[in-house]
Coordinates of C-alpha atoms and ligand atoms in Angstrom, one line a residue:
V1 CA 22.1 -11.2 32.3
D2 CA 21.0 -12.4 28.9
T3 CA 18.9 -10.4 26.6
I4 CA 15.6 -12.1 27.4
A5 CA 15.9 -11.5 31.2
Q6 CA 16.8 -7.9 30.6
L7 CA 13.5 -7.6 28.4
Q8 CA 11.5 -9.4 31.0
L9 CA 13.0 -6.9 33.8
V10 CA 11.6 -3.9 31.9
L11 CA 8.5 -5.1 30.2
G12 CA 7.3 -7.6 32.8
P13 CA 6.5 -11.3 31.9
E14 CA 3.3 -10.4 30.0
G15 CA 5.3 -8.2 27.8
V16 CA 7.9 -10.9 26.5
R17 CA 7.1 -14.2 24.9
A18 CA 9.7 -16.9 24.7
P19 CA 10.1 -18.9 21.3
G20 CA 7.8 -21.8 22.5
E21 CA 5.0 -19.0 23.3
I22 CA 5.2 -17.2 19.9
S23 CA 2.1 -18.4 17.9
E24 CA 2.5 -19.0 14.1
R25 CA 0.8 -15.8 13.2
Y26 CA 4.2 -13.7 14.3
L27 CA 6.2 -16.0 11.7
G28 CA 5.3 -14.3 8.4
D29 CA 3.3 -11.5 6.8
W30 CA 0.4 -11.8 4.4
F31 CA 2.7 -12.9 1.6
M32 CA 5.4 -15.0 2.9
R33 CA 6.5 -17.0 5.9
A34 CA 9.9 -17.2 7.6
E35 CA 11.9 -20.0 6.2
P36 CA 11.5 -23.4 8.3
G37 CA 14.1 -23.4 11.1
V38 CA 13.9 -19.7 11.7
R39 CA 12.9 -18.8 15.2
P40 CA 12.8 -15.4 16.8
A41 CA 14.4 -15.4 20.2
A42 CA 11.5 -13.5 21.6
L43 CA 8.3 -11.5 20.9
T44 CA 8.1 -8.3 22.9
L45 CA 4.7 -6.3 23.3
P46 CA 5.5 -2.9 24.5
R47 CA 2.9 -0.6 25.9
S48 CA 4.7 2.7 25.7
T49 CA 7.2 4.6 23.7
E50 CA 9.4 4.3 26.9
D51 CA 9.2 0.5 26.6
V52 CA 10.2 0.5 22.9
S53 CA 13.1 2.7 23.8
A54 CA 14.1 0.3 26.6
I55 CA 13.9 -2.7 24.1
L56 CA 16.0 -1.3 21.8
K57 CA 18.6 0.0 24.0
I58 CA 19.1 -3.6 25.2
C59 CA 19.2 -4.9 21.8
H60 CA 21.5 -2.4 20.6
A61 CA 23.9 -2.8 23.5
E62 CA 23.9 -6.7 22.7
G63 CA 23.8 -6.1 18.8
N64 CA 20.7 -8.2 18.8
P65 CA 18.7 -7.9 15.5
V66 CA 15.2 -6.4 15.8
V67 CA 12.1 -6.7 13.6
P68 CA 9.3 -4.4 14.0
Q69 CA 5.8 -5.7 13.3
G70 CA 2.5 -4.3 12.5
G71 CA -0.6 -6.1 11.5
L72 CA 1.5 -8.4 9.2
T73 CA -0.9 -7.6 6.3
G74 CA 2.5 -6.6 4.4
L75 CA 2.8 -8.0 1.1
A76 CA 6.8 -7.5 0.6
G77 CA 8.1 -9.7 3.5
G78 CA 9.3 -6.8 5.5
G79 CA 7.9 -8.1 8.9
V80 CA 8.9 -11.6 8.4
P81 CA 11.3 -12.6 11.5
I82 CA 15.0 -13.3 11.1
H83 CA 16.8 -15.9 13.1
N84 CA 17.3 -15.0 16.5
C85 CA 15.6 -11.6 16.4
I86 CA 13.7 -9.8 18.6
L87 CA 10.2 -9.0 17.4
V88 CA 8.7 -5.8 18.5
S89 CA 5.0 -5.9 17.8
L90 CA 3.0 -2.7 18.4
E91 CA -0.3 -4.2 19.1
R92 CA -0.8 -3.1 22.7
M93 CA -0.1 0.4 21.7
R94 CA -3.4 1.4 20.2
A95 CA -4.5 4.4 22.1
I96 CA -5.8 7.6 20.4
V97 CA -4.1 10.4 22.1
E98 CA -6.1 13.3 20.8
I99 CA -8.6 14.5 18.0
D100 CA -8.1 18.1 17.3
P101 CA -11.1 19.3 15.1
V102 CA -9.3 23.0 14.4
A103 CA -6.0 21.6 13.4
A104 CA -8.0 18.7 11.8
T105 CA -5.5 16.2 13.2
M106 CA -5.6 12.9 15.1
T107 CA -2.7 12.0 17.2
V108 CA -2.3 8.2 17.7
E109 CA -0.2 5.3 19.0
A110 CA 1.5 3.4 16.0
G111 CA -0.4 0.0 16.8
I112 CA -3.8 1.2 16.3
P113 CA -5.6 -0.6 13.2
L114 CA -6.3 1.7 10.3
Q115 CA -10.0 0.8 10.6
A116 CA -10.2 2.1 14.1
V117 CA -8.7 5.6 12.9
Q118 CA -11.2 5.7 10.1
E119 CA -14.0 4.9 12.4
A120 CA -12.9 7.5 15.2
A121 CA -12.6 10.1 12.4
A122 CA -16.2 9.4 11.1
A123 CA -17.3 9.5 14.8
A124 CA -15.9 12.9 14.8
G125 CA -17.7 14.0 11.7
L126 CA -14.2 13.9 9.7
L127 CA -12.5 11.6 7.2
F128 CA -9.3 9.8 7.6
P129 CA -8.6 9.0 3.8
L130 CA -6.2 6.2 3.5
D131 CA -8.2 3.1 2.7
I132 CA -6.6 -0.3 1.9
G133 CA -7.8 -3.8 1.7
G134 CA -6.2 -4.9 4.9
R135 CA -7.8 -2.1 7.0
G136 CA -9.1 -4.4 9.8
S137 CA -5.5 -5.6 10.5
C138 CA -3.1 -3.2 9.4
Q139 CA -1.8 -0.9 11.6
I140 CA -0.9 2.9 11.4
G141 CA 2.7 2.2 12.1
G142 CA 2.8 -0.4 9.2
N143 CA 1.0 2.0 6.8
I144 CA 3.6 4.7 7.7
S145 CA 6.5 2.4 7.4
T146 CA 5.2 1.1 4.0
N147 CA 4.1 4.5 3.0
A148 CA 0.7 2.7 2.0
G149 CA -1.4 3.9 -1.0
G150 CA -4.8 2.4 -1.8
N151 CA -8.0 3.4 -3.5
R152 CA -8.0 7.4 -2.7
V153 CA -4.5 8.4 -3.7
L154 CA -5.6 10.3 -6.8
R155 CA -7.5 12.7 -4.5
F156 CA -5.7 12.6 -0.9
G157 CA -2.2 11.2 -1.7
M158 CA -0.3 8.4 -0.2
M159 CA 0.4 7.8 3.6
R160 CA 3.2 10.4 3.3
D161 CA 0.8 13.1 2.4
L162 CA -1.5 12.2 5.2
I163 CA 1.2 12.6 8.1
L164 CA 2.2 15.8 10.0
G165 CA 4.1 14.3 12.9
I166 CA 5.8 11.3 14.0
E167 CA 7.4 9.9 17.2
A168 CA 10.2 7.1 16.5
V169 CA 12.6 5.2 18.4
L170 CA 16.3 5.0 16.9
A171 CA 18.1 1.8 16.8
D172 CA 20.0 3.0 20.1
G173 CA 17.0 3.7 22.1
T174 CA 16.7 7.4 21.2
I175 CA 13.3 8.8 21.2
V176 CA 12.7 11.5 18.3
T177 CA 9.6 13.1 19.0
S178 CA 8.3 15.3 16.2
L179 CA 4.6 15.3 16.8
N180 CA 4.1 18.5 14.5
K181 CA 0.5 19.5 13.7
M182 CA 1.3 22.4 11.5
L183 CA 0.9 22.2 7.9
K184 CA 3.8 24.6 7.2
N185 CA 7.1 23.7 9.1
N186 CA 10.3 24.4 7.2
A187 CA 12.4 24.4 10.1
A188 CA 15.3 22.7 8.3
Y189 CA 15.2 18.8 7.6
D190 CA 11.8 17.1 7.8
V191 CA 12.9 14.2 10.0
K192 CA 9.9 12.4 9.9
Q193 CA 10.1 11.6 6.3
L194 CA 13.0 9.2 7.1
F195 CA 10.6 6.9 8.7
I196 CA 7.8 7.1 6.1
G197 CA 8.4 4.2 3.7
S198 CA 11.6 2.9 5.2
E199 CA 10.1 -0.4 6.3
G200 CA 11.4 -0.4 9.8
T201 CA 14.9 0.0 8.8
L202 CA 15.8 3.1 10.4
G203 CA 13.4 3.4 13.5
V204 CA 10.3 2.1 15.2
V205 CA 7.5 4.4 14.8
T206 CA 5.5 4.9 18.1
R207 CA 3.1 7.7 17.4
A208 CA 1.9 9.8 14.7
V209 CA -0.2 13.0 13.8
L210 CA -2.5 12.3 11.0
R211 CA -4.3 14.8 9.0
L212 CA -8.2 14.7 8.8
F213 CA -10.4 16.3 6.0
P214 CA -14.1 17.1 5.8
N215 CA -16.3 14.0 5.4
P216 CA -17.6 13.9 1.8
T217 CA -21.3 13.8 1.7
S218 CA -21.8 13.0 -1.9
L219 CA -20.6 10.2 -4.0
C220 CA -21.2 9.2 -7.8
T221 CA -19.8 6.3 -9.5
A222 CA -19.6 5.1 -13.2
L223 CA -18.2 2.3 -15.0
C224 CA -17.1 3.4 -18.6
A225 CA -15.8 1.5 -21.4
V226 CA -13.6 3.0 -24.2
A227 CA -12.9 1.3 -27.7
D228 CA -9.4 1.5 -27.6
F229 CA -6.8 2.1 -24.7
D230 CA -5.6 5.7 -26.1
Q231 CA -9.0 7.0 -25.0
V232 CA -8.4 6.4 -21.4
Y233 CA -5.9 9.0 -21.4
D234 CA -8.4 11.5 -23.0
L235 CA -11.2 10.2 -20.4
L236 CA -8.4 10.9 -17.5
G237 CA -8.0 14.7 -18.9
R238 CA -11.7 15.0 -19.0
A239 CA -12.3 13.7 -15.6
R240 CA -9.5 15.8 -14.1
A241 CA -10.7 19.0 -15.7
E242 CA -14.6 18.4 -15.3
L243 CA -14.8 16.8 -12.0
G244 CA -11.9 19.0 -10.6
G245 CA -11.1 18.2 -6.8
T246 CA -14.1 15.9 -6.6
L247 CA -12.4 13.3 -8.7
S248 CA -11.6 10.4 -6.1
A249 CA -11.1 7.1 -8.3
F250 CA -10.0 6.3 -11.7
E251 CA -9.6 2.6 -11.7
V252 CA -8.6 0.9 -15.3
M253 CA -9.4 -2.6 -16.2
W254 CA -8.0 -4.3 -19.2
P255 CA -10.3 -6.7 -21.1
A256 CA -8.8 -9.8 -19.8
F257 CA -9.2 -8.6 -16.3
Y258 CA -12.8 -7.4 -17.0
R259 CA -13.7 -10.7 -18.6
R260 CA -12.5 -12.8 -15.6
A261 CA -13.9 -10.4 -13.0
I262 CA -17.5 -10.8 -14.5
A263 CA -17.2 -14.5 -15.2
G264 CA -20.0 -16.3 -13.8
R265 CA -22.1 -13.1 -13.0
R266 CA -26.1 -13.1 -13.8
K267 CA -26.0 -9.3 -14.6
V268 CA -23.0 -7.5 -16.1
P269 CA -23.1 -3.9 -16.7
L270 CA -21.2 -3.8 -19.8
G271 CA -20.5 -6.1 -22.5
P272 CA -16.8 -8.0 -22.3
D273 CA -15.6 -6.8 -25.9
F274 CA -14.4 -3.1 -25.2
G275 CA -10.7 -1.8 -25.3
A276 CA -10.7 -0.9 -21.8
Y277 CA -12.8 -0.3 -18.7
V278 CA -12.6 2.6 -16.3
L279 CA -14.4 3.0 -12.9
I280 CA -14.7 6.5 -12.0
E281 CA -15.7 8.1 -8.7
S282 CA -16.3 11.5 -7.2
M283 CA -16.7 12.6 -3.9
G284 CA -18.1 16.2 -3.0
S285 CA -20.3 18.1 -0.6
D286 CA -23.6 18.4 -2.5
Q287 CA -25.2 15.3 -3.9
M288 CA -27.6 17.1 -6.4
R289 CA -25.0 19.4 -7.8
D290 CA -22.1 17.0 -7.8
S291 CA -24.5 14.2 -9.4
D292 CA -25.6 16.7 -12.3
R293 CA -21.7 17.6 -12.9
F294 CA -20.9 14.1 -13.0
N295 CA -23.5 13.0 -15.3
E296 CA -22.9 15.8 -17.4
F297 CA -19.1 14.9 -17.5
V298 CA -20.3 11.1 -18.7
E299 CA -22.7 12.4 -21.2
R300 CA -20.4 14.9 -22.8
A301 CA -17.5 12.4 -23.0
G302 CA -20.1 10.0 -24.9
E303 CA -21.1 12.9 -27.0
H304 CA -17.3 13.4 -28.0
G305 CA -16.8 9.7 -28.9
V306 CA -14.5 9.2 -25.9
L307 CA -16.8 6.6 -24.3
A308 CA -18.1 3.5 -26.4
D309 CA -20.5 2.9 -23.2
A310 CA -21.1 3.8 -19.6
V311 CA -23.2 2.7 -16.7
I312 CA -23.9 5.4 -14.0
A313 CA -24.8 4.0 -10.4
R314 CA -28.3 5.5 -9.4
S315 CA -27.7 4.4 -5.8
L316 CA -25.2 3.5 -3.2
S317 CA -25.7 -0.4 -3.6
E318 CA -25.4 0.1 -7.5
G319 CA -22.1 1.9 -7.0
L320 CA -20.9 -0.8 -4.7
A321 CA -21.8 -3.4 -7.2
L322 CA -19.8 -1.6 -10.0
W323 CA -16.7 -1.5 -7.5
S324 CA -17.2 -5.3 -6.9
I325 CA -15.9 -5.7 -10.3
R326 CA -12.6 -4.0 -9.6
D327 CA -12.6 -5.7 -6.2
A328 CA -12.8 -9.0 -7.7
S329 CA -9.0 -9.0 -8.0
G330 CA -8.7 -10.6 -4.3
D331 CA -10.6 -13.6 -5.5
L332 CA -9.1 -13.6 -9.0
V333 CA -5.6 -13.8 -7.7
K334 CA -6.6 -17.1 -5.7
E335 CA -8.3 -18.5 -8.7
L336 CA -5.6 -18.0 -11.0
A337 CA -2.9 -19.6 -8.8
P338 CA -0.1 -20.4 -9.5
V339 CA 0.4 -16.7 -10.4
A340 CA 2.7 -14.0 -10.3
N341 CA 1.5 -10.8 -8.7
F342 CA 2.9 -7.5 -9.6
D343 CA 2.7 -3.9 -7.9
V344 CA 4.6 -1.7 -10.3
S345 CA 4.5 2.0 -11.8
V346 CA 5.2 3.4 -15.1
E347 CA 4.4 6.7 -16.3
T348 CA 0.7 7.4 -16.7
G349 CA 0.8 8.2 -20.3
R350 CA 2.6 5.1 -21.1
T351 CA 0.9 2.5 -19.0
G352 CA -0.9 1.0 -22.0
A353 CA 2.1 0.7 -24.3
F354 CA 4.1 -0.6 -21.2
A355 CA 1.3 -3.3 -20.6
Q356 CA 1.4 -4.4 -24.0
E357 CA 5.0 -4.8 -24.3
C358 CA 5.5 -6.5 -21.0
G359 CA 2.7 -9.1 -22.4
D360 CA 4.5 -9.6 -25.4
R361 CA 7.8 -10.3 -23.9
L362 CA 6.0 -12.9 -21.6
R363 CA 4.3 -14.6 -24.3
A364 CA 7.6 -14.5 -26.4
R365 CA 9.1 -16.6 -23.7
F366 CA 6.2 -18.6 -22.5
A367 CA 3.7 -19.4 -25.3
G368 CA 0.0 -18.8 -23.8
A369 CA 1.2 -16.8 -20.9
A370 CA -1.2 -14.2 -19.9
A371 CA -0.8 -10.7 -18.2
I372 CA -3.9 -9.6 -16.6
C373 CA -3.6 -5.8 -15.9
F374 CA -5.7 -3.4 -13.9
G375 CA -4.7 -0.5 -11.6
H376 CA -4.9 2.9 -10.1
L377 CA -4.0 4.5 -13.7
A378 CA -4.0 8.2 -12.4
D379 CA -1.3 7.2 -9.8
S380 CA 0.6 5.6 -12.3
N381 CA 0.1 2.4 -10.6
L382 CA -0.4 -0.9 -12.5
H383 CA -1.0 -4.4 -11.1
I384 CA -0.3 -7.4 -13.0
F385 CA -1.3 -11.2 -12.5
V386 CA 0.9 -13.4 -14.7
T387 CA -0.2 -16.9 -15.4
A388 CA 1.9 -19.3 -17.5
A389 CA 1.0 -23.1 -18.5
V390 CA 4.6 -24.1 -17.4
R391 CA 5.2 -26.5 -14.5
P392 CA 6.9 -26.0 -12.1
F393 CA 5.7 -22.3 -12.4
P394 CA 8.5 -20.3 -13.6
E395 CA 7.9 -17.4 -11.0
R396 CA 11.6 -16.4 -10.9
E397 CA 11.8 -16.2 -14.7
I398 CA 8.6 -14.1 -14.7
D399 CA 9.8 -11.7 -12.3
E400 CA 13.0 -11.1 -14.4
I401 CA 10.7 -10.4 -17.5
V402 CA 8.5 -7.9 -16.0
Y403 CA 10.9 -6.2 -13.6
G404 CA 13.3 -5.9 -16.5
C405 CA 10.5 -4.4 -18.6
V406 CA 9.7 -1.9 -15.6
R407 CA 13.6 -1.2 -15.6
D408 CA 13.7 -0.6 -19.3
W409 CA 10.7 1.8 -19.4
G410 CA 12.3 3.9 -16.4
G411 CA 9.3 2.5 -14.0
S412 CA 8.9 1.6 -10.2
I413 CA 9.3 -2.2 -9.1
S414 CA 7.2 -1.1 -6.3
A415 CA 4.2 1.4 -6.5
E416 CA 3.1 0.8 -3.1
H417 CA 3.7 -2.3 -1.5
G418 CA 7.6 -1.5 -0.6
I419 CA 10.7 -3.8 -1.1
G420 CA 11.2 -5.7 2.0
L421 CA 12.5 -9.2 1.2
V422 CA 10.6 -10.1 -1.9
K423 CA 11.7 -7.1 -4.1
K424 CA 15.2 -6.9 -2.8
P425 CA 17.0 -8.4 -5.8
Y426 CA 15.4 -5.8 -8.1
L427 CA 16.0 -2.7 -6.2
S428 CA 18.7 -1.6 -8.4
Y429 CA 16.1 -1.9 -11.3
S430 CA 14.4 1.4 -10.1
R431 CA 17.0 3.1 -7.9
S432 CA 20.4 4.4 -9.0
P433 CA 23.8 3.3 -7.6
A434 CA 23.8 7.1 -6.1
E435 CA 20.4 6.7 -4.6
I436 CA 21.1 3.4 -3.0
A437 CA 24.4 4.9 -1.6
V438 CA 22.5 7.6 0.2
M439 CA 20.1 4.9 1.7
K440 CA 23.0 3.1 3.0
A441 CA 24.5 6.3 4.4
L442 CA 21.6 7.1 6.1
K443 CA 21.1 3.6 7.4
A444 CA 24.7 3.6 8.8
A445 CA 24.3 6.9 10.4
L446 CA 21.0 6.0 12.2
D447 CA 21.8 2.2 13.0
P448 CA 25.5 1.9 13.1
R449 CA 25.3 -1.7 14.4
G450 CA 22.7 -2.7 11.8
I451 CA 20.4 -4.2 14.3
L452 CA 17.0 -2.8 12.6
N453 CA 15.3 -5.3 10.2
P454 CA 18.6 -6.3 9.0
G455 CA 18.6 -7.9 5.6
K456 CA 15.3 -5.9 4.4
V457 CA 15.1 -3.5 1.6
F458 CA 18.8 -4.1 0.9
D459 CA 21.8 -5.9 2.4
Ligands
FAD501 C1 -6.0 -7.6 1.3 C2 -5.0 -6.7 1.2 C3 -5.1 -5.5 0.4 C4 -3.9 -4.7 0.4 N1 -3.9 -3.3 -0.2 C5 -3.1 -2.5 -0.3 C6 -3.2 -1.4 -1.0 O1 -4.3 -1.2 -1.8 N2 -2.2 -0.4 -0.8 C7 -1.2 -0.6 -0.2 O2 -0.3 0.3 0.0 N3 -0.9 -1.7 0.5 C8 -1.6 -2.8 0.4 N4 -1.9 -3.9 1.2 C9 -0.5 -4.0 1.9 C10 -0.5 -3.8 3.4 O3 -1.8 -3.7 4.0 C11 0.2 -2.7 3.5 O4 1.6 -2.7 3.3 C12 0.0 -1.8 5.3 O5 0.6 -0.6 5.2 C13 1.0 -2.8 6.0 O6 0.6 -2.7 7.4 P1 1.0 -3.6 8.7 O7 0.6 -2.9 9.8 O8 0.2 -4.8 8.4 O9 2.2 -3.8 8.3 P2 3.3 -5.2 8.4 O10 3.1 -6.1 7.4 O11 3.3 -5.5 10.0 O12 4.8 -4.5 8.3 C14 5.2 -3.9 7.1 C15 6.6 -3.4 7.5 O13 6.7 -2.3 8.2 C16 7.6 -2.3 9.4 N5 6.6 -1.8 10.6 C17 5.4 -2.2 10.8 N6 5.0 -1.3 11.9 C18 6.3 -0.7 12.3 C19 6.4 0.2 13.2 N7 5.5 0.5 14.1 N8 7.8 1.0 13.1 C20 8.6 0.7 12.2 N9 8.4 -0.2 11.2 C21 7.2 -1.0 11.2 C22 7.7 -3.9 9.1 O14 8.9 -4.2 9.7 C23 7.5 -4.4 7.8 O15 8.9 -3.9 7.1 C24 -2.9 -4.8 1.3 C25 -2.7 -5.9 2.0 C26 -3.9 -6.9 2.1 C27 -3.5 -8.2 2.9

C-alpha cells in the first residue's frame, strides 16, 4: 500500500489532501514560496497526538520527508514545502485542554492560534504575554518551534520562558509527553527545550503547558527623544532602575526610521531632528501610583539632561498613537521595496556603534544605500531595512555585508525569526563549528533517517 493510502486509512479521507486539492496557502510562509515545480505529496490534517504519531510512523518507515506547518506566518521559510513531502498542518488541533488558575498555566493543543490563547487567558482574568504581529494566524506550535519573541520580551522573556511543558512526536512516531506544570523541575535533562526554537527539525509539537501571569491593570507610555545615541543607554539604565519590574517596552527608533514613520502625518509628537527616539512603556497594577512613578522618571531624565524632549500619553488612545509610529514598520517595509530586511542582535551596549558601522559598510559598497534601523534595544534586537538605488536589487550582496558585520561584531544573524531556509547559508556566522556539530548530533540521534523538515536550518 502506498504512503498516501496508508495515511488515508489512519486519518480518513478528510484528513488527507492529494496534491491537486492542496490550496496555494500551504505552498509557502509569509516570507517565501516554494520553488516552482515543488509539490507536496499530500497535506495531512491530524486531529490528535495519536494521528500525528501514526503519520510519522508511516513516513519514517517509508523514509518520506515531513514538513510541519503552523499558521505559516514564519519569516524564515521554515514551513515551506519541499518536493514530495508530507505536510503536517496542526490547524485542526486547537483545543484548550485546561486552564489552571492556581498553577497559573494553560494547557493547549499546538494548533491553537496565539490570539485565541491571549483571549482565553484574558477571559480567565490572566495574561499570556507573548505578542507578535502575526497573532491572529500564528499557532502556539509555530511560536514554540521558532522561539518567538515580540514586543514584551524585556518583561516576560521569549517563548522559551513562557513554556513549562511540551508534548512532541519524534520522527519515528514516539510520543514524548512532558506536560510539566511546575516552575521547578531539575530531574535531569529538560527535554522540552529541544523542541523550542528547533523549527520542526527534531519533532512535531502537539501540546504545550503555557505560563500565565496576572493581568496588568495600569499602562503608561512615553515617546522620548535624545540628542545623541549614547544617551539611549543612560535612559535604559534609568528606566530599569526607576521603573523596575513594570518596564515592559523600550523600543528605539533611529532618526531615518522616525522621519519615514511620521511622513505624511498631520500631527507629530516630536520633531524629526533628534539623535534617537525611544518608546517606553510600563505595565503595573495601580494606575495612579504607576503613572506618578512613570512621570517622575521621565521628568528626572529631562532634568538630568538625558532627554532632549518627551511626550507622555495621557490616555489609552494617545498611547496607541505613539505605538503607531513604531508599528509603521509593517507599512514602511512595503513602501521601501525593493528592500532587504534584517532581524539581528548585537550586545545592547554596542548597538549604536554597530548600526553606524553597518551603514558605513553598505554606503562604501553602494553609494546612497540607506540602513533604516529600529528595534527592541533592551533585548539586544535590531531590525534593519536596507535600500539601495542599484538595479537589479543586490540582495545577496547586501546580506553578505550585513551578516558579515554581525559576524565581526559577535552578534546573531537571527534574533527572533529563526534560520529556516532564508538564513541557512549564514548559520556559521553566529554559531561555532562545535555548536553546529552538537546540533547535528542531536538531529542524527532523534531523526536518524532525516525525515523531519530536511534541508531547513542546516544541511
Ligand atoms: C506581521 C508579522 C509580524 C511578526 N512579528 C514577529 C515578532 O515580533 N517576533 C517574532 O519572533 N516573530 C514574528 N513574526 C514571525 C512569525 O509570526 C513567528 O515566527 C511565529 O512564531 C510563527 O508561527 P507560525 O504558526 O506561523 O509558524 P509557521 O510559519 O507555520 O512555521 C514556522 C516554523 O515552525 C515549524 N512548526 C510550526 N508548527 C510546528 C509544530 N506544531 N511542531 C513542530 N514544528 C512546527 C515549521 O516547520 C517552521 O519551521 C511575525 C510575522 C508576521 C507575519
